[in-house]
Amino acid sequence: MRRALSLAAHGPATGINPQVGCVLVDTDGTIVAEGWHRGAGTPHAEVDALSRVHTNGAAAGIPPGLTAIVTLEPCNHEGLTGPCSEALITAGVERVVYAVSDPGEHSSGGAERLREAGVLVDAGVLAEEASEAMRIWLTATRLRRPFVTMKWASSLDGRVAAVDGSSKWITGTAARQRVHEQREQSDAILVGTGTVLADDPGLTARGDGGELMPHQPIPVVIGERAVDASARVFRHPQTPIITGTRDLPAILADLFERGIRHAFVEGGPTLASAFVTAGLVDEYLVYLAPVLLGGDQSALTDIGVGSIGEARRLSIDSVERLGDDLLVVARPVPVGAVDGKKDT
């Protein structure tokens, strides 16, 4: 299963499909083929692996007794490709071992179909590791909205700008380049109309030399104010989405229907605070620069916390040094958790 997880990581991190890997082993436990999903419209991991089976140079035929080890429950629906459950049954695979059940509204049910056909099925192998690897896709699929990553850069005292509003640049080049890499790993980049009107950002993902990276997130502008047609966002390689509303749940639901599974929020304090208050943030990326600014230009405004007991607790995933700056990666602590762990 760990080999299948490493194969899955070769697939694209963006788009509507999860990263999935598959390993086929024979009755002796020898790997006979491997596969992974390469993106929408391409063969799923199981079919990719089956297509790579070779039997001593034979022109056709799949050896009997194969076990398929796959990171996600084989799908059971007809989409851009056929159901993997049927492909495994047709190929005569005798056993399927998978890590995580498919939460998809239309794609789940593969395990049940396999069992109906007489295939031995085992679930939950390395489920925790696989769930973490697929956290973005699983969260989006279960909640029917994109996984939301919130990013801001601030001084050590939590300010995103000086008293006069200037903020360019709080962090150094290494931190800023990491942000561009994170943009590229997202399906969409979300900002408020205030940011667009004040800063006129390009919202592209760029390399060290300023060149456009291969994947560009779709720019999404949230708010009710009009955006002038001359704004740089309209010159983005992707057609921008102008929401015309501040209804965050409705916006996220619409983005999900458009195939967006990972939203990268880079708005100012007003938009950031709205997402936090609504409980719509799944991951925080906080860049901290070794400077002090003072004043009232805080990263967040009112988020509905009236006392320390109402504080929104976070669990720190990692802390990384980027030049003189720090990147703190954190996620919300679930309600009912104690010290970052679920209260049982």
Tab-separated table of C-alpha atoms in Angstrom:
chain	number	residue	atom	x	y	z
A	1	MET	CA	0.000	0.000	0.000
A	2	ARG	CA	2.872	2.396	0.732
A	3	ARG	CA	4.127	1.754	-2.801
A	4	ALA	CA	0.648	2.557	-4.124
A	5	LEU	CA	0.647	5.796	-2.130
A	6	SER	CA	4.007	6.792	-3.606
A	7	LEU	CA	2.679	6.074	-7.100
A	8	ALA	CA	-0.419	8.179	-6.441
A	9	ALA	CA	1.769	11.208	-5.771
A	10	HIS	CA	2.850	11.162	-9.434
A	11	GLY	CA	-0.636	12.240	-10.486
A	12	PRO	CA	-1.789	15.861	-10.792
A	13	ALA	CA	-2.592	17.570	-7.501
A	14	THR	CA	-5.270	19.787	-9.064
A	15	GLY	CA	-8.560	19.048	-10.789
A	16	ILE	CA	-11.701	17.090	-9.980
A	17	ASN	CA	-10.021	13.703	-9.536
A	18	PRO	CA	-8.016	12.388	-6.586
A	19	GLN	CA	-4.441	11.158	-6.765
A	20	VAL	CA	-4.718	7.356	-6.790
A	21	GLY	CA	-2.111	4.604	-7.105
A	22	CYS	CA	-2.507	0.881	-7.728
A	23	VAL	CA	-0.179	-2.114	-7.417
A	24	LEU	CA	-1.000	-5.563	-8.823
A	25	VAL	CA	0.650	-8.563	-7.172
A	26	ASP	CA	0.503	-12.272	-8.044
A	27	THR	CA	-0.078	-15.230	-5.719
A	28	ASP	CA	3.565	-15.092	-4.604
A	29	GLY	CA	3.278	-11.422	-3.649
A	30	THR	CA	5.421	-10.343	-6.581
A	31	ILE	CA	4.530	-7.023	-8.195
A	32	VAL	CA	3.444	-7.629	-11.770
A	33	ALA	CA	2.245	-4.132	-12.675
A	34	GLU	CA	1.748	-0.637	-11.284
A	35	GLY	CA	-0.379	2.331	-12.279
A	36	TRP	CA	-1.611	5.734	-11.239
A	37	HIS	CA	-4.197	8.242	-12.395
A	38	ARG	CA	-2.811	10.950	-14.667
A	39	GLY	CA	-5.779	13.312	-14.741
A	40	ALA	CA	-9.374	13.703	-15.902
A	41	GLY	CA	-10.203	11.601	-18.954
A	42	THR	CA	-7.201	9.284	-18.558
A	43	PRO	CA	-7.392	5.681	-17.281
A	44	HIS	CA	-7.875	5.365	-13.555
A	45	ALA	CA	-5.067	3.801	-11.523
A	46	GLU	CA	-6.537	0.284	-11.590
A	47	VAL	CA	-7.066	0.305	-15.355
A	48	ASP	CA	-3.652	1.853	-15.891
A	49	ALA	CA	-2.058	-0.964	-13.892
A	50	LEU	CA	-4.063	-3.662	-15.685
A	51	SER	CA	-2.946	-2.287	-19.040
A	52	ARG	CA	0.671	-2.797	-17.996
A	53	VAL	CA	0.433	-6.468	-17.085
A	54	HIS	CA	2.829	-8.685	-19.049
A	55	THR	CA	2.774	-12.477	-18.800
A	56	ASN	CA	6.155	-13.783	-19.893
A	57	GLY	CA	5.945	-11.902	-23.120
A	58	ALA	CA	2.553	-13.307	-24.023
A	59	ALA	CA	0.503	-11.170	-26.367
A	60	ALA	CA	-2.605	-11.343	-24.216
A	61	GLY	CA	-3.964	-12.613	-20.975
A	62	ILE	CA	-3.802	-11.642	-17.337
A	63	PRO	CA	-2.419	-14.211	-14.878
A	64	PRO	CA	-4.940	-15.686	-12.441
A	65	GLY	CA	-4.970	-14.932	-8.745
A	66	LEU	CA	-4.010	-11.259	-8.904
A	67	THR	CA	-4.534	-8.924	-5.966
A	68	ALA	CA	-5.092	-5.227	-6.635
A	69	ILE	CA	-3.802	-2.911	-3.915
A	70	VAL	CA	-5.252	0.562	-4.415
A	71	THR	CA	-5.283	3.723	-2.320
A	72	LEU	CA	-8.968	4.500	-2.906
A	73	GLU	CA	-12.013	2.246	-3.185
A	74	PRO	CA	-12.456	1.400	-6.894
A	75	CYS	CA	-15.096	3.604	-8.465
A	76	ASN	CA	-18.440	2.194	-9.536
A	77	HIS	CA	-19.729	4.731	-12.026
A	78	GLU	CA	-19.479	5.676	-15.671
A	79	GLY	CA	-17.794	9.047	-16.032
A	80	LEU	CA	-15.187	10.105	-18.552
A	81	THR	CA	-13.937	6.528	-18.117
A	82	GLY	CA	-15.677	3.293	-17.181
A	83	PRO	CA	-16.100	1.911	-13.661
A	84	CYS	CA	-12.925	0.428	-12.192
A	85	SER	CA	-14.948	-2.189	-10.302
A	86	GLU	CA	-16.098	-3.691	-13.605
A	87	ALA	CA	-12.590	-3.534	-15.091
A	88	LEU	CA	-11.213	-5.493	-12.137
A	89	ILE	CA	-14.012	-8.054	-12.340
A	90	THR	CA	-13.562	-8.506	-16.093
A	91	ALA	CA	-9.810	-8.949	-15.625
A	92	GLY	CA	-10.402	-11.771	-13.146
A	93	VAL	CA	-8.734	-10.074	-10.206
A	94	GLU	CA	-9.396	-12.276	-7.156
A	95	ARG	CA	-8.756	-9.812	-4.321
A	96	VAL	CA	-8.879	-6.058	-3.879
A	97	VAL	CA	-7.261	-4.246	-0.958
A	98	TYR	CA	-7.909	-0.530	-0.575
A	99	ALA	CA	-7.133	2.176	1.970
A	100	VAL	CA	-10.002	4.669	1.960
A	101	SER	CA	-13.669	4.366	1.005
A	102	ASP	CA	-14.841	6.597	-1.829
A	103	PRO	CA	-17.176	9.282	-0.412
A	104	GLY	CA	-18.331	10.345	-3.874
A	105	GLU	CA	-22.062	10.682	-4.385
A	106	HIS	CA	-21.944	8.819	-7.707
A	107	SER	CA	-18.596	7.006	-7.661
A	108	SER	CA	-18.909	5.032	-4.406
A	109	GLY	CA	-20.129	1.448	-4.124
A	110	GLY	CA	-17.216	-0.265	-5.830
A	111	ALA	CA	-16.469	-2.536	-2.874
A	112	GLU	CA	-20.053	-3.792	-2.749
A	113	ARG	CA	-20.060	-4.472	-6.494
A	114	LEU	CA	-16.786	-6.385	-6.237
A	115	ARG	CA	-18.100	-8.534	-3.392
A	116	GLU	CA	-21.266	-9.265	-5.364
A	117	ALA	CA	-19.026	-10.616	-8.129
A	118	GLY	CA	-17.164	-12.881	-5.713
A	119	VAL	CA	-14.042	-10.755	-5.348
A	120	LEU	CA	-12.430	-10.745	-1.899
A	121	VAL	CA	-12.295	-7.181	-0.580
A	122	ASP	CA	-10.304	-5.768	2.336
A	123	ALA	CA	-10.624	-2.128	3.351
A	124	GLY	CA	-8.805	0.281	5.635
A	125	VAL	CA	-5.161	-0.670	5.049
A	126	LEU	CA	-3.051	2.418	5.900
A	127	ALA	CA	-6.308	4.388	5.937
A	128	GLU	CA	-4.874	7.191	8.062
A	129	GLU	CA	-1.870	7.727	5.785
A	130	ALA	CA	-4.014	7.576	2.657
A	131	SER	CA	-6.600	9.954	4.120
A	132	GLU	CA	-3.877	12.469	4.872
A	133	ALA	CA	-2.456	12.149	1.366
A	134	MET	CA	-5.925	12.699	-0.152
A	135	ARG	CA	-7.089	15.207	2.466
A	136	ILE	CA	-7.849	17.977	-0.017
A	137	TRP	CA	-9.944	15.816	-2.347
A	138	LEU	CA	-11.662	13.898	0.444
A	139	THR	CA	-12.621	17.092	2.283
A	140	ALA	CA	-13.997	18.684	-0.871
A	141	THR	CA	-15.945	15.581	-1.854
A	142	ARG	CA	-17.471	15.064	1.589
A	143	LEU	CA	-18.410	18.721	2.110
A	144	ARG	CA	-19.417	19.424	-1.500
A	145	ARG	CA	-17.256	22.547	-1.516
A	146	PRO	CA	-13.589	23.202	-2.281
A	147	PHE	CA	-10.944	22.578	0.357
A	148	VAL	CA	-10.034	26.083	1.537
A	149	THR	CA	-6.438	27.123	2.188
A	150	MET	CA	-6.087	30.523	3.853
A	151	LYS	CA	-2.812	32.386	3.345
A	152	TRP	CA	-1.521	35.649	4.736
A	153	ALA	CA	1.860	37.237	5.364
A	154	SER	CA	2.350	39.359	8.456
A	155	SER	CA	4.876	40.868	10.802
A	156	LEU	CA	5.636	39.068	14.057
A	157	ASP	CA	3.091	41.300	15.753
A	158	GLY	CA	0.389	40.158	13.335
A	159	ARG	CA	0.210	43.199	11.033
A	160	VAL	CA	-0.260	42.810	7.278
A	161	ALA	CA	0.535	46.443	6.480
A	162	ALA	CA	2.068	49.548	8.015
A	163	VAL	CA	-0.066	52.371	9.402
A	164	ASP	CA	-0.106	54.104	5.991
A	165	GLY	CA	-1.353	50.892	4.331
A	166	SER	CA	1.916	49.971	2.606
A	167	SER	CA	2.716	46.251	2.654
A	168	LYS	CA	5.127	45.576	-0.201
A	169	TRP	CA	7.105	43.614	0.805
A	170	ILE	CA	6.722	42.225	4.338
A	171	THR	CA	8.338	38.886	3.537
A	172	GLY	CA	11.437	38.033	1.515
A	173	THR	CA	11.900	36.470	-1.905
A	174	ALA	CA	12.012	32.840	-0.723
A	175	ALA	CA	8.663	33.163	1.040
A	176	ARG	CA	7.080	34.953	-1.901
A	177	GLN	CA	8.248	32.272	-4.304
A	178	ARG	CA	6.783	29.579	-2.081
A	179	VAL	CA	3.438	31.355	-2.330
A	180	HIS	CA	3.598	31.151	-6.127
A	181	GLU	CA	4.283	27.418	-5.879
A	182	GLN	CA	1.277	27.033	-3.611
A	183	ARG	CA	-0.867	29.005	-6.019
A	184	GLU	CA	0.092	26.594	-8.782
A	185	GLN	CA	-1.021	23.640	-6.652
A	186	SER	CA	-4.512	25.129	-6.291
A	187	ASP	CA	-7.504	25.154	-8.625
A	188	ALA	CA	-8.545	28.710	-7.839
A	189	ILE	CA	-7.187	31.807	-6.117
A	190	LEU	CA	-9.758	33.859	-4.193
A	191	VAL	CA	-9.542	37.560	-3.391
A	192	GLY	CA	-11.991	40.289	-2.480
A	193	THR	CA	-12.974	43.242	-4.626
A	194	GLY	CA	-11.164	45.470	-2.136
A	195	THR	CA	-7.843	43.790	-2.936
A	196	VAL	CA	-8.446	44.029	-6.678
A	197	LEU	CA	-9.405	47.702	-6.508
A	198	ALA	CA	-6.559	48.678	-4.177
A	199	ASP	CA	-3.663	46.552	-5.486
A	200	ASP	CA	-4.697	45.463	-9.015
A	201	PRO	CA	-2.972	42.060	-8.603
A	202	GLY	CA	-2.248	39.726	-11.509
A	203	LEU	CA	-3.105	36.611	-9.434
A	204	THR	CA	-0.886	34.371	-11.550
A	205	ALA	CA	1.538	31.656	-10.427
A	206	ARG	CA	5.040	32.646	-11.532
A	207	GLY	CA	8.497	31.111	-11.422
A	208	ASP	CA	11.754	32.601	-10.143
A	209	GLY	CA	12.260	34.521	-13.366
A	210	GLY	CA	8.718	35.867	-13.496
A	211	GLU	CA	7.599	33.307	-16.064
A	212	LEU	CA	4.146	31.779	-15.865
A	213	MET	CA	4.056	28.330	-14.292
A	214	PRO	CA	2.437	25.485	-16.286
A	215	HIS	CA	-0.722	25.411	-14.157
A	216	GLN	CA	-2.591	28.627	-13.407
A	217	PRO	CA	-5.332	28.869	-10.748
A	218	ILE	CA	-8.622	30.406	-11.808
A	219	PRO	CA	-8.946	33.892	-10.268
A	220	VAL	CA	-12.145	34.383	-8.267
A	221	VAL	CA	-13.112	37.886	-7.155
A	222	ILE	CA	-15.540	37.970	-4.231
A	223	GLY	CA	-17.714	40.984	-3.501
A	224	GLU	CA	-20.493	43.206	-4.764
A	225	ARG	CA	-18.469	46.155	-6.046
A	226	ALA	CA	-17.844	46.420	-9.777
A	227	VAL	CA	-14.386	45.587	-11.135
A	228	ASP	CA	-13.168	47.765	-13.996
A	229	ALA	CA	-12.555	45.943	-17.273
A	230	SER	CA	-9.007	47.302	-17.326
A	231	ALA	CA	-8.032	45.392	-14.157
A	232	ARG	CA	-5.095	43.030	-14.547
A	233	VAL	CA	-7.215	40.101	-13.421
A	234	PHE	CA	-8.943	40.195	-16.824
A	235	ARG	CA	-5.588	39.550	-18.487
A	236	HIS	CA	-5.091	36.358	-16.492
A	237	PRO	CA	-4.522	33.168	-18.567
A	238	GLN	CA	-7.692	31.774	-16.990
A	239	THR	CA	-11.045	33.499	-17.354
A	240	PRO	CA	-11.800	35.117	-13.980
A	241	ILE	CA	-14.957	34.417	-12.022
A	242	ILE	CA	-16.573	37.609	-10.698
A	243	THR	CA	-19.046	36.450	-8.074
A	244	GLY	CA	-21.044	39.658	-7.573
A	245	THR	CA	-21.857	38.431	-4.069
A	246	ARG	CA	-20.302	37.926	-0.633
A	247	ASP	CA	-22.301	34.774	0.146
A	248	LEU	CA	-19.362	32.465	0.835
A	249	PRO	CA	-21.246	29.140	1.142
A	250	ALA	CA	-23.034	29.822	-2.151
A	251	ILE	CA	-19.786	30.844	-3.830
A	252	LEU	CA	-17.983	27.709	-2.668
A	253	ALA	CA	-20.871	25.483	-3.729
A	254	ASP	CA	-20.766	27.060	-7.188
A	255	LEU	CA	-17.003	26.597	-7.431
A	256	PHE	CA	-17.404	22.923	-6.519
A	257	GLU	CA	-19.936	22.468	-9.316
A	258	ARG	CA	-17.412	24.063	-11.676
A	259	GLY	CA	-14.900	21.352	-10.782
A	260	ILE	CA	-12.805	23.378	-8.338
A	261	ARG	CA	-11.624	21.246	-5.439
A	262	HIS	CA	-8.898	23.426	-3.867
A	263	ALA	CA	-9.390	27.143	-3.237
A	264	PHE	CA	-6.445	29.335	-2.211
A	265	VAL	CA	-7.649	32.440	-0.358
A	266	GLU	CA	-5.313	35.430	-0.591
A	267	GLY	CA	-7.687	38.257	0.213
A	268	GLY	CA	-7.138	40.976	2.773
A	269	PRO	CA	-8.284	41.011	6.409
A	270	THR	CA	-11.965	41.535	5.539
A	271	LEU	CA	-12.238	38.466	3.312
A	272	ALA	CA	-9.965	36.381	5.547
A	273	SER	CA	-12.043	37.219	8.609
A	274	ALA	CA	-15.267	36.341	6.793
A	275	PHE	CA	-13.940	32.881	5.922
A	276	VAL	CA	-12.672	32.288	9.460
A	277	THR	CA	-15.920	33.489	11.055
A	278	ALA	CA	-17.940	31.201	8.788
A	279	GLY	CA	-15.787	28.202	9.735
A	280	LEU	CA	-14.820	27.637	6.124
A	281	VAL	CA	-11.028	27.385	6.451
A	282	ASP	CA	-9.437	23.922	6.273
A	283	GLU	CA	-5.780	24.950	6.323
A	284	TYR	CA	-3.800	28.042	7.303
A	285	LEU	CA	-0.526	29.138	5.712
A	286	VAL	CA	0.835	31.983	7.807
A	287	TYR	CA	4.065	33.644	6.696
A	288	LEU	CA	5.794	35.539	9.500
A	289	ALA	CA	8.476	38.135	8.828
A	290	PRO	CA	10.936	39.271	11.536
A	291	VAL	CA	9.640	42.837	11.598
A	292	LEU	CA	7.365	44.842	13.898
A	293	LEU	CA	4.827	47.271	12.452
A	294	GLY	CA	2.390	48.142	15.209
A	295	GLY	CA	-0.846	49.919	14.366
A	296	ASP	CA	-4.227	48.408	13.626
A	297	GLN	CA	-3.598	46.695	10.259
A	298	SER	CA	-4.140	43.206	11.689
A	299	ALA	CA	-4.273	40.021	9.640
A	300	LEU	CA	-7.779	39.412	10.976
A	301	THR	CA	-10.524	41.703	12.193
A	302	ASP	CA	-13.508	40.588	14.279
A	303	ILE	CA	-14.031	36.829	13.982
A	304	GLY	CA	-16.651	36.483	16.690
A	305	VAL	CA	-14.300	35.693	19.563
A	306	GLY	CA	-15.474	37.539	22.667
A	307	SER	CA	-13.418	35.752	25.288
A	308	ILE	CA	-10.421	33.440	25.469
A	309	GLY	CA	-12.725	30.476	25.911
A	310	GLU	CA	-14.178	31.164	22.463
A	311	ALA	CA	-10.757	31.234	20.777
A	312	ARG	CA	-10.509	29.316	17.531
A	313	ARG	CA	-7.875	26.700	18.272
A	314	LEU	CA	-5.414	25.516	15.662
A	315	SER	CA	-3.103	22.537	15.424
A	316	ILE	CA	0.377	23.249	14.034
A	317	ASP	CA	1.350	20.863	11.250
A	318	SER	CA	4.773	22.316	10.513
A	319	VAL	CA	7.051	25.317	10.853
A	320	GLU	CA	9.544	26.003	8.072
A	321	ARG	CA	12.211	28.647	7.740
A	322	LEU	CA	12.357	30.420	4.376
A	323	GLY	CA	15.270	32.843	4.413
A	324	ASP	CA	14.580	35.122	7.368
A	325	ASP	CA	10.858	34.294	7.369
A	326	LEU	CA	8.806	31.490	8.868
A	327	LEU	CA	5.967	29.537	7.282
A	328	VAL	CA	3.539	28.135	9.835
A	329	VAL	CA	1.118	25.517	8.499
A	330	ALA	CA	-1.868	24.850	10.748
A	331	ARG	CA	-5.352	23.410	10.628
A	332	PRO	CA	-8.452	24.038	12.752
A	333	VAL	CA	-8.887	21.848	15.811
A	334	PRO	CA	-12.247	20.049	15.562
A	335	VAL	CA	-14.961	21.128	17.953
A	336	GLY	CA	-14.811	18.969	21.064
A	337	ALA	CA	-11.072	18.379	20.757
A	338	VAL	CA	-8.598	18.875	23.587
A	339	ASP	CA	-4.964	19.884	22.977
A	340	GLY	CA	-5.412	19.301	19.277
A	341	LYS	CA	-6.795	15.774	19.736
A	342	LYS	CA	-10.376	14.639	19.554
A	343	ASP	CA	-12.001	14.449	22.966
A	344	THR	CA	-13.207	10.870	23.358
